[in-house]
Amino acid sequence: SQSAFSLQQHPPSPPQPPPLFIMGASKTITIIMHLIMAVAFIAILVPDVYWAKVGDDKISLWKNCSSVEGSSEVTCDKYAIEKSDIKDEHKAMIDGARASCTLASFFALVAFAVTLCDRKFGAVFCSFLVAVFATTAVGTFAVFMKANKIEWEGGDGGDRTYKPAMGLIVAACTLVVSYLAVITSCCVSRNSDYENIA
């Protein structure tokens, strides 16, 4: 029939991959996100970058600083990495936050490299790991804060409520970026996609 002849002359065209500029933009955005996350998670590991504070009382992943009543002096107790920390549930949470930040930064760099090489599966997988460790970092610190709330009661019987400081704010923002990076990494093309377009 005429319709069959028409199909033979003009067979249906195969589905076309997304335009090159879209895949290129996704790759660039993903690379930038991973660089930002790698730097951010290393930055918030610095001992003087505090995650929570109230007045002169501040907490980072390495030390707890508090003001001495009746004076302007501030003393700091360090959270050491010791075997005894394993038996201390509170300190173990801090260790978990440190480890999560370190691993998140590491896998962000790996994701940066594999994205640069157009390895889509590796980019998605590493981006997912970054999101997992970013979530763990924020979660373990939140658990640490909640577990220690009783110890932070003021002399007047009220709770001394710590507010998020730079470290926790950056960690939370980077957490959001990590999940966005998972989405954008799914749009990164493989080498074969570029070859098909070419």
Coordinates of N, CA and C in Angstrom, one line a residue:
S1 N 0.8 -1.2 0.0 CA 0.0 0.0 0.0 C 0.9 1.2 0.0
Q2 N 0.2 2.4 -0.2 CA 1.0 3.6 -0.3 C 1.6 4.0 1.0
S3 N 0.9 3.7 2.1 CA 1.4 4.0 3.5 C 2.6 3.2 3.8
A4 N 2.5 1.9 3.4 CA 3.7 1.0 3.7 C 4.9 1.5 2.9
F5 N 4.6 1.8 1.6 CA 5.7 2.3 0.7 C 6.3 3.6 1.3
S6 N 5.5 4.4 1.9 CA 5.9 5.7 2.5 C 6.8 5.4 3.7
L7 N 6.5 4.4 4.5 CA 7.3 4.0 5.7 C 8.6 3.5 5.3
Q8 N 8.6 2.7 4.1 CA 9.9 2.2 3.6 C 10.8 3.3 3.2
Q9 N 10.2 4.3 2.5 CA 11.0 5.4 2.0 C 11.5 6.3 3.1
H10 N 10.6 6.5 4.1 CA 10.9 7.4 5.2 C 10.7 6.7 6.6
P11 N 11.7 5.8 6.9 CA 11.5 5.1 8.2 C 11.6 6.0 9.4
P12 N 10.9 5.7 10.5 CA 10.9 6.6 11.7 C 12.4 6.8 12.1
S13 N 12.6 8.1 12.4 CA 14.0 8.4 12.9 C 14.2 8.0 14.3
P14 N 15.4 7.5 14.6 CA 15.7 7.1 16.0 C 15.6 8.3 17.0
P15 N 15.3 8.0 18.3 CA 15.3 9.1 19.2 C 16.6 9.8 19.3
Q16 N 16.6 11.1 19.3 CA 17.8 11.9 19.3 C 18.2 12.2 20.8
P17 N 19.5 12.2 21.0 CA 20.0 12.6 22.4 C 19.7 14.1 22.6
P18 N 19.8 14.5 23.9 CA 19.6 15.9 24.2 C 20.6 16.8 23.4
P19 N 20.3 18.0 23.1 CA 21.2 18.9 22.5 C 22.5 19.0 23.2
L20 N 23.6 19.2 22.5 CA 24.9 19.2 23.0 C 25.1 20.2 24.1
F21 N 24.5 21.4 23.9 CA 24.7 22.5 24.8 C 24.0 22.2 26.2
I22 N 22.9 21.4 26.2 CA 22.3 21.0 27.5 C 23.2 20.1 28.3
M23 N 23.7 19.1 27.6 CA 24.6 18.2 28.2 C 25.9 18.9 28.7
G24 N 26.4 19.8 27.9 CA 27.6 20.5 28.3 C 27.3 21.4 29.5
A25 N 26.1 22.0 29.5 CA 25.8 22.9 30.7 C 25.7 22.0 31.9
S26 N 25.0 20.8 31.8 CA 24.9 20.0 33.0 C 26.3 19.5 33.5
K27 N 27.2 19.2 32.6 CA 28.5 18.8 33.0 C 29.2 20.0 33.7
T28 N 29.1 21.2 33.2 CA 29.8 22.3 33.8 C 29.3 22.6 35.2
I29 N 27.9 22.6 35.3 CA 27.3 22.9 36.6 C 27.7 21.8 37.6
T30 N 27.7 20.6 37.2 CA 28.0 19.5 38.1 C 29.5 19.6 38.6
I31 N 30.4 19.9 37.7 CA 31.8 20.1 38.0 C 31.9 21.2 39.1
I32 N 31.3 22.4 38.8 CA 31.4 23.5 39.7 C 30.8 23.1 41.1
M33 N 29.7 22.4 41.1 CA 29.1 22.0 42.4 C 30.0 21.1 43.2
H34 N 30.7 20.2 42.5 CA 31.6 19.3 43.2 C 32.8 20.0 43.8
L35 N 33.3 21.0 43.0 CA 34.4 21.8 43.5 C 34.0 22.6 44.8
I36 N 32.8 23.2 44.7 CA 32.4 23.9 45.8 C 32.2 23.0 47.1
M37 N 31.6 21.9 46.9 CA 31.4 21.0 48.0 C 32.7 20.5 48.6
A38 N 33.7 20.1 47.7 CA 35.0 19.7 48.2 C 35.7 20.7 49.1
V39 N 35.6 21.9 48.6 CA 36.3 23.0 49.4 C 35.5 23.3 50.7
A40 N 34.2 23.3 50.6 CA 33.3 23.7 51.7 C 33.5 22.7 52.9
F41 N 33.5 21.4 52.5 CA 33.6 20.4 53.6 C 35.0 20.4 54.3
I42 N 36.0 20.7 53.5 CA 37.3 20.9 54.1 C 37.4 22.1 55.0
A43 N 36.8 23.2 54.5 CA 36.8 24.5 55.3 C 36.1 24.3 56.6
I44 N 35.0 23.6 56.7 CA 34.2 23.5 57.9 C 34.8 22.5 58.9
L45 N 35.9 21.9 58.5 CA 36.6 21.0 59.4 C 37.6 21.7 60.2
V46 N 37.9 22.9 59.8 CA 38.9 23.7 60.5 C 38.5 24.0 62.0
P47 N 39.3 23.8 63.0 CA 38.9 23.9 64.4 C 38.3 25.2 64.8
D48 N 38.7 26.3 64.1 CA 38.2 27.6 64.5 C 36.9 28.0 63.7
V49 N 36.4 27.1 62.9 CA 35.1 27.3 62.3 C 34.0 26.6 63.1
Y50 N 33.2 27.4 63.8 CA 32.3 26.9 64.8 C 30.9 26.6 64.1
W51 N 30.3 25.5 64.6 CA 29.0 25.0 64.1 C 27.8 25.5 64.9
A52 N 28.1 25.9 66.2 CA 27.0 26.4 67.0 C 27.6 27.3 68.0
K53 N 26.8 28.3 68.4 CA 27.3 29.3 69.4 C 26.1 30.0 70.1
V54 N 26.4 30.5 71.3 CA 25.5 31.4 72.0 C 26.4 32.3 72.8
G55 N 26.4 33.6 72.5 CA 27.3 34.5 73.1 C 28.8 34.1 72.9
D56 N 29.6 33.9 73.9 CA 31.0 33.5 73.8 C 31.1 32.0 73.9
D57 N 30.0 31.3 74.0 CA 30.1 29.8 74.0 C 29.9 29.3 72.6
K58 N 30.9 28.6 72.2 CA 31.0 28.1 70.8 C 31.4 26.7 70.7
I59 N 30.9 26.0 69.7 CA 31.3 24.6 69.5 C 31.7 24.4 68.0
S60 N 32.9 23.8 67.8 CA 33.3 23.3 66.5 C 33.4 21.8 66.5
L61 N 33.9 21.2 65.5 CA 34.0 19.8 65.5 C 35.3 19.3 66.2
W62 N 36.0 20.3 66.8 CA 37.2 19.9 67.5 C 37.3 20.4 68.9
K63 N 36.5 21.5 69.2 CA 36.6 22.0 70.6 C 35.3 22.7 71.0
N64 N 35.2 22.8 72.3 CA 34.0 23.4 72.9 C 34.5 24.6 73.8
C65 N 34.2 25.8 73.4 CA 34.6 27.0 74.1 C 33.5 27.6 74.9
S66 N 33.8 28.0 76.1 CA 32.8 28.6 77.0 C 33.4 29.7 77.8
S67 N 32.6 30.7 78.1 CA 33.0 31.8 78.8 C 33.0 31.5 80.3
V68 N 34.0 32.1 81.0 CA 34.1 31.9 82.5 C 33.2 33.0 83.1
E69 N 32.3 32.5 84.0 CA 31.3 33.4 84.6 C 32.1 34.5 85.5
G70 N 31.7 35.7 85.2 CA 32.2 36.8 86.0 C 33.5 37.4 85.4
S71 N 33.9 36.9 84.2 CA 35.1 37.4 83.6 C 34.9 37.3 82.1
S72 N 35.9 38.0 81.3 CA 35.8 37.9 79.9 C 36.6 36.8 79.3
E73 N 37.2 35.9 80.2 CA 38.0 34.8 79.7 C 37.2 33.7 79.1
V74 N 37.7 33.1 78.1 CA 37.0 32.0 77.4 C 38.0 30.8 77.4
T75 N 37.5 29.7 77.9 CA 38.3 28.5 77.9 C 37.7 27.5 76.9
C76 N 38.6 26.7 76.3 CA 38.2 25.7 75.3 C 38.7 24.3 75.7
D77 N 37.8 23.4 75.6 CA 38.1 22.0 75.8 C 38.1 21.3 74.4
K78 N 39.1 20.6 74.2 CA 39.3 19.9 72.8 C 38.6 18.6 72.8
Y79 N 38.0 18.2 71.6 CA 37.5 16.9 71.4 C 38.7 16.1 70.7
A80 N 39.3 15.3 71.4 CA 40.4 14.5 70.8 C 39.9 13.3 70.1
I81 N 40.8 12.8 69.2 CA 40.4 11.5 68.5 C 41.1 10.4 69.3
E82 N 40.4 9.8 70.2 CA 40.9 8.8 71.1 C 40.0 7.5 71.1
K83 N 40.6 6.4 71.5 CA 39.8 5.2 71.5 C 38.7 5.3 72.5
S84 N 38.9 6.1 73.6 CA 37.9 6.3 74.6 C 36.6 6.9 74.0
D85 N 36.8 7.6 72.9 CA 35.7 8.3 72.3 C 34.6 7.3 71.8
I86 N 35.1 6.1 71.5 CA 34.2 5.1 70.9 C 33.2 4.7 72.0
K87 N 33.6 4.7 73.2 CA 32.7 4.4 74.3 C 31.8 5.6 74.8
D88 N 32.2 6.8 74.3 CA 31.4 8.0 74.6 C 30.5 8.3 73.5
E89 N 29.2 8.1 73.6 CA 28.3 8.3 72.5 C 28.3 9.7 72.0
H90 N 28.5 10.7 72.9 CA 28.5 12.1 72.4 C 29.7 12.4 71.6
K91 N 30.9 12.0 72.0 CA 32.1 12.2 71.3 C 32.1 11.4 70.0
A92 N 31.5 10.2 70.0 CA 31.4 9.4 68.8 C 30.6 10.1 67.7
M93 N 29.6 10.9 68.1 CA 28.8 11.7 67.1 C 29.7 12.8 66.5
I94 N 30.6 13.4 67.3 CA 31.5 14.4 66.7 C 32.5 13.7 65.8
D95 N 33.0 12.5 66.2 CA 33.9 11.8 65.3 C 33.2 11.5 64.0
G96 N 31.9 11.1 64.1 CA 31.1 10.8 62.9 C 31.0 12.0 62.0
A97 N 30.8 13.1 62.5 CA 30.6 14.4 61.7 C 31.9 14.7 61.0
R98 N 33.0 14.5 61.7 CA 34.4 14.8 61.1 C 34.6 13.8 59.9
A99 N 34.4 12.5 60.2 CA 34.6 11.5 59.2 C 33.7 11.8 58.0
S100 N 32.5 12.2 58.2 CA 31.5 12.4 57.1 C 31.9 13.6 56.3
C101 N 32.4 14.6 56.9 CA 32.9 15.8 56.2 C 34.1 15.4 55.3
T102 N 35.0 14.6 55.9 CA 36.2 14.2 55.1 C 35.9 13.4 53.9
L103 N 35.0 12.4 54.1 CA 34.6 11.5 53.1 C 33.7 12.3 52.0
A104 N 32.9 13.2 52.5 CA 32.1 14.0 51.5 C 33.0 14.8 50.6
S105 N 34.1 15.4 51.2 CA 35.0 16.2 50.4 C 35.8 15.3 49.4
F106 N 36.2 14.1 49.9 CA 36.9 13.2 49.1 C 36.1 12.7 47.9
F107 N 34.9 12.3 48.1 CA 34.1 11.8 47.0 C 33.6 12.9 46.1
A108 N 33.6 14.2 46.6 CA 33.3 15.3 45.8 C 34.4 15.5 44.7
L109 N 35.6 15.3 45.2 CA 36.8 15.4 44.3 C 36.8 14.3 43.3
V110 N 36.4 13.1 43.7 CA 36.3 11.9 42.8 C 35.2 12.2 41.8
A111 N 34.1 12.7 42.2 CA 33.0 13.0 41.3 C 33.4 14.1 40.3
F112 N 34.1 15.0 40.8 CA 34.7 16.1 39.9 C 35.5 15.5 38.8
A113 N 36.4 14.5 39.1 CA 37.2 13.9 38.1 C 36.4 13.0 37.1
V114 N 35.5 12.2 37.6 CA 34.8 11.3 36.7 C 33.8 12.1 35.9
T115 N 33.3 13.2 36.4 CA 32.4 14.0 35.6 C 33.2 14.7 34.4
L116 N 34.4 15.1 34.8 CA 35.3 15.7 33.8 C 35.6 14.7 32.6
C117 N 35.6 13.4 33.0 CA 35.9 12.4 32.0 C 34.7 11.8 31.4
D118 N 33.5 12.4 31.6 CA 32.3 12.0 31.0 C 31.9 10.6 31.4
R119 N 32.2 10.2 32.7 CA 31.8 8.9 33.2 C 30.5 9.0 34.0
K120 N 29.4 8.8 33.3 CA 28.1 9.2 33.9 C 27.8 8.3 35.1
F121 N 28.0 7.0 35.0 CA 27.7 6.2 36.1 C 28.5 6.5 37.3
G122 N 29.8 6.8 37.1 CA 30.7 7.2 38.2 C 30.3 8.5 38.8
A123 N 29.9 9.4 38.0 CA 29.5 10.7 38.5 C 28.2 10.6 39.3
V124 N 27.2 9.9 38.9 CA 26.0 9.7 39.6 C 26.3 9.0 40.9
F125 N 27.1 7.9 40.9 CA 27.3 7.2 42.1 C 28.1 8.0 43.1
C126 N 29.1 8.7 42.7 CA 29.9 9.5 43.6 C 29.1 10.7 44.2
S127 N 28.3 11.3 43.3 CA 27.4 12.4 43.8 C 26.5 11.9 44.9
F128 N 25.9 10.7 44.7 CA 25.1 10.1 45.7 C 25.8 9.9 47.0
L129 N 27.0 9.4 46.9 CA 27.8 9.2 48.2 C 28.1 10.5 48.9
V130 N 28.3 11.6 48.1 CA 28.6 12.9 48.7 C 27.3 13.3 49.4
A131 N 26.1 13.1 48.8 CA 24.9 13.5 49.5 C 24.7 12.7 50.8
V132 N 25.0 11.4 50.7 CA 24.9 10.5 51.9 C 25.7 11.0 53.1
F133 N 27.0 11.3 52.8 CA 27.9 11.8 53.8 C 27.6 13.2 54.3
A134 N 27.1 14.0 53.4 CA 26.7 15.4 53.8 C 25.5 15.3 54.7
T135 N 24.6 14.4 54.5 CA 23.4 14.2 55.3 C 23.9 13.7 56.7
T136 N 24.8 12.7 56.7 CA 25.4 12.2 57.9 C 26.1 13.2 58.7
A137 N 26.9 14.1 58.1 CA 27.6 15.1 58.8 C 26.6 16.0 59.6
V138 N 25.6 16.5 58.9 CA 24.6 17.4 59.6 C 23.8 16.6 60.6
G139 N 23.5 15.4 60.3 CA 22.7 14.6 61.2 C 23.4 14.2 62.5
T140 N 24.6 13.8 62.4 CA 25.4 13.4 63.6 C 25.6 14.6 64.5
F141 N 25.9 15.8 63.9 CA 26.1 17.0 64.7 C 24.8 17.4 65.4
A142 N 23.7 17.2 64.7 CA 22.4 17.6 65.3 C 22.1 16.6 66.5
V143 N 22.4 15.3 66.3 CA 22.2 14.4 67.4 C 23.1 14.7 68.6
F144 N 24.3 15.1 68.3 CA 25.3 15.5 69.3 C 24.7 16.7 70.1
M145 N 24.2 17.7 69.4 CA 23.6 18.9 70.1 C 22.4 18.5 70.9
K146 N 21.6 17.6 70.4 CA 20.4 17.2 71.1 C 20.7 16.4 72.4
A147 N 21.7 15.5 72.2 CA 22.1 14.7 73.4 C 22.7 15.5 74.5
N148 N 23.4 16.6 74.2 CA 24.0 17.5 75.2 C 23.2 18.6 75.7
K149 N 22.0 18.7 75.3 CA 21.1 19.8 75.6 C 21.0 20.0 77.1
I150 N 20.8 18.9 77.8 CA 20.6 18.9 79.3 C 21.8 19.5 80.0
E151 N 23.0 19.3 79.5 CA 24.3 19.8 80.1 C 24.4 21.3 79.9
W152 N 23.6 21.9 79.0 CA 23.7 23.3 78.7 C 22.7 24.1 79.4
E153 N 22.1 23.6 80.4 CA 21.1 24.4 81.1 C 21.7 25.6 81.9
G154 N 21.1 26.7 81.8 CA 21.6 27.9 82.5 C 21.3 27.9 84.0
G155 N 22.0 28.7 84.7 CA 21.8 28.8 86.2 C 20.4 29.2 86.6
D156 N 19.7 29.9 85.7 CA 18.3 30.3 86.1 C 17.3 29.2 85.7
G157 N 17.7 28.0 85.4 CA 16.8 27.0 85.1 C 16.4 26.9 83.6
G158 N 16.8 27.9 82.8 CA 16.4 27.9 81.4 C 17.5 27.2 80.6
D159 N 17.1 26.7 79.4 CA 18.0 26.1 78.5 C 18.8 27.2 77.8
R160 N 20.1 27.0 77.6 CA 21.0 27.9 76.9 C 20.9 27.3 75.4
T161 N 20.1 27.9 74.6 CA 19.9 27.4 73.3 C 21.0 27.9 72.3
Y162 N 21.7 27.0 71.8 CA 22.8 27.3 70.8 C 22.1 27.6 69.5
K163 N 22.7 28.6 68.8 CA 22.2 28.9 67.4 C 23.2 28.4 66.4
P164 N 22.7 28.1 65.2 CA 23.6 27.6 64.1 C 24.7 28.7 63.8
A165 N 25.9 28.2 63.7 CA 27.0 29.1 63.4 C 27.5 28.8 61.9
M166 N 28.5 29.5 61.5 CA 29.0 29.4 60.1 C 29.2 27.9 59.7
G167 N 29.8 27.1 60.5 CA 30.0 25.7 60.1 C 28.8 25.0 59.7
L168 N 27.8 25.0 60.6 CA 26.5 24.3 60.4 C 25.8 24.9 59.2
I169 N 25.8 26.2 59.1 CA 25.1 26.9 58.0 C 25.7 26.4 56.6
V170 N 27.0 26.4 56.5 CA 27.7 26.0 55.3 C 27.4 24.5 55.0
A171 N 27.4 23.7 56.1 CA 27.2 22.3 55.9 C 25.7 22.0 55.4
A172 N 24.8 22.8 55.9 CA 23.4 22.6 55.5 C 23.2 23.1 54.1
C173 N 23.8 24.2 53.7 CA 23.7 24.7 52.3 C 24.4 23.7 51.4
T174 N 25.5 23.1 51.8 CA 26.3 22.2 50.9 C 25.5 20.9 50.8
L175 N 24.7 20.5 51.9 CA 23.8 19.4 51.8 C 22.8 19.5 50.7
V176 N 22.2 20.7 50.6 CA 21.2 21.0 49.5 C 21.9 20.9 48.2
V177 N 23.1 21.5 48.1 CA 23.8 21.4 46.8 C 24.2 20.0 46.4
S178 N 24.5 19.1 47.4 CA 24.8 17.7 47.1 C 23.7 17.0 46.4
Y179 N 22.5 17.3 46.8 CA 21.3 16.6 46.2 C 21.0 17.2 44.8
L180 N 21.3 18.5 44.7 CA 21.1 19.1 43.3 C 22.2 18.5 42.4
A181 N 23.4 18.2 42.9 CA 24.4 17.6 42.1 C 24.1 16.2 41.6
V182 N 23.3 15.5 42.5 CA 22.9 14.1 42.0 C 22.0 14.2 40.8
I183 N 21.1 15.2 40.8 CA 20.2 15.4 39.7 C 20.9 15.9 38.5
T184 N 21.8 16.8 38.6 CA 22.6 17.3 37.4 C 23.5 16.3 36.9
S185 N 24.1 15.4 37.7 CA 25.0 14.4 37.3 C 24.2 13.3 36.4
C186 N 22.9 13.2 36.7 CA 22.1 12.3 35.8 C 22.0 12.8 34.4
C187 N 22.2 14.1 34.2 CA 22.1 14.7 32.9 C 23.4 14.8 32.2
V188 N 24.5 14.4 32.8 CA 25.8 14.4 32.2 C 25.8 13.3 31.2
S189 N 26.3 13.6 30.0 CA 26.4 12.6 28.9 C 27.6 11.7 29.1
R190 N 27.5 10.5 28.4 CA 28.6 9.6 28.3 C 29.4 10.0 27.0
N191 N 30.6 9.4 26.9 CA 31.4 9.7 25.7 C 30.7 9.3 24.5
S192 N 29.9 8.2 24.5 CA 29.2 7.7 23.3 C 28.1 8.6 22.9
D193 N 27.5 9.4 23.8 CA 26.5 10.3 23.5 C 27.1 11.5 22.6
Y194 N 28.3 11.9 23.0 CA 28.9 13.0 22.2 C 29.3 12.5 20.8
E195 N 29.7 11.2 20.8 CA 30.1 10.6 19.5 C 28.9 10.5 18.6
N196 N 27.7 10.1 19.1 CA 26.5 10.0 18.3 C 26.1 11.4 17.8
I197 N 26.2 12.4 18.6 CA 25.9 13.8 18.1 C 26.8 14.2 17.0
A198 N 28.1 13.9 17.2 CA 29.1 14.3 16.2 C 28.8 13.6 14.9

